[in-house]
Structures are given as C-alpha cells and as structure tokens.
Amino acid sequence: MLMDGFLGGLKSNLRERRSFKDYRNLNDLVKATEKCAAILNEGKLEKRSFELVNAVSANANAQELRETKNEILELKSVIEQL
C-alpha cells in the first residue's frame, strides 16, 4: 500500500519506469527510483550541453557569415567605382 502511494506521487516518466517491476520493499523501490532519476537528470544535462554547443556554433557561423557579407559588399562598392 505504501509503495503504491510512493509510485503514485512520482512524475509519470519515473512512475512508468518503476511500475513494471516488483520490489521487495519500499527501500528497494526508493533506491531504484533515485538511480533512475539520476540517470534521467544526467541525460537532460547532456542534452542541454549539446544544445548550448550547437547554439554557440550557430552563433559563430552567423558572425562569420556577416563578416563575409560585409567583405562582399565592400568589394562590390570598389568594383562599382572602377
């Protein structure tokens, strides 16, 4: 009964991962849930770091494109003056 209440209070992603297995006692369930939550959090942090790296890379590429565009515009104005 206590284990059912514990499972019911979990977020759905944790509850789904824990509900398919039978645990001997509440202690085992709590330990397994903590381990699962840590793995899920680690995955979220890894995803965020990839998103940050991609955002920085995209920003660096945008800066390079702006610089190239400005150089082309400068060359265009020089050619027009000839």
Coordinates of C-alpha atoms in Angstrom, one line a residue:
M1 CA 0.0 0.0 0.0
L2 CA 2.8 2.4 0.9
M3 CA 4.7 1.5 -2.2
D4 CA 1.6 2.2 -4.4
G5 CA 1.3 5.6 -2.8
F6 CA 5.0 6.3 -3.4
L7 CA 4.6 5.3 -7.1
G8 CA 1.5 7.4 -7.4
G9 CA 3.4 10.5 -6.2
L10 CA 6.2 10.2 -8.8
K11 CA 6.3 12.0 -12.1
S12 CA 4.9 10.0 -15.0
N13 CA 8.3 9.2 -16.6
L14 CA 9.6 7.8 -13.4
R15 CA 6.4 6.0 -12.5
E16 CA 6.3 4.2 -15.8
R17 CA 9.9 3.0 -15.5
R18 CA 9.3 1.7 -11.9
S19 CA 5.9 0.2 -12.2
F20 CA 6.8 -2.7 -14.4
K21 CA 9.0 -4.4 -11.7
D22 CA 8.1 -5.8 -8.3
Y23 CA 10.2 -4.6 -5.4
R24 CA 10.7 -6.5 -2.2
N25 CA 10.2 -3.4 0.0
L26 CA 9.9 0.4 -0.1
N27 CA 13.6 0.8 0.4
D28 CA 14.5 -1.1 -2.7
L29 CA 11.9 0.9 -4.7
V30 CA 13.2 4.2 -3.4
K31 CA 16.8 3.3 -4.3
A32 CA 15.9 2.1 -7.8
T33 CA 13.8 5.3 -8.3
E34 CA 16.7 7.5 -7.1
K35 CA 19.1 5.8 -9.5
C36 CA 16.6 6.1 -12.4
A37 CA 16.0 9.8 -11.6
A38 CA 19.8 10.4 -11.6
I39 CA 20.2 8.8 -15.0
L40 CA 17.3 10.8 -16.4
N41 CA 18.7 14.1 -15.0
E42 CA 22.2 13.2 -16.4
G43 CA 20.5 12.7 -19.8
K44 CA 18.8 16.1 -19.5
L45 CA 22.1 17.8 -18.6
E46 CA 23.9 16.2 -21.5
K47 CA 21.1 17.3 -23.9
R48 CA 21.4 20.9 -22.6
S49 CA 25.1 20.9 -23.1
F50 CA 24.7 19.7 -26.7
E51 CA 22.1 22.4 -27.2
L52 CA 24.5 25.0 -25.8
V53 CA 27.4 23.9 -28.0
N54 CA 25.1 23.9 -31.1
A55 CA 23.9 27.4 -30.2
V56 CA 27.4 28.7 -29.8
S57 CA 28.5 27.1 -33.1
A58 CA 25.5 28.6 -34.9
N59 CA 26.2 32.0 -33.4
A60 CA 29.9 31.7 -34.5
N61 CA 28.8 30.7 -38.0
A62 CA 26.4 33.7 -38.2
Q63 CA 29.2 36.0 -37.2
E64 CA 31.4 34.6 -40.0
L65 CA 28.6 35.0 -42.5
R66 CA 28.1 38.6 -41.5
E67 CA 31.8 39.3 -41.9
T68 CA 31.8 37.6 -45.3
K69 CA 28.7 39.6 -46.4
N70 CA 30.3 42.8 -45.4
E71 CA 33.5 42.0 -47.3
I72 CA 31.5 41.2 -50.4
L73 CA 29.6 44.5 -50.1
E74 CA 32.9 46.3 -49.8
L75 CA 34.3 44.6 -52.9
K76 CA 31.1 45.4 -54.7
S77 CA 31.4 49.1 -53.9
V78 CA 35.1 49.0 -55.1
I79 CA 34.1 47.3 -58.3
E80 CA 31.3 49.8 -59.0
Q81 CA 33.8 52.7 -58.5
L82 CA 36.0 51.3 -61.3

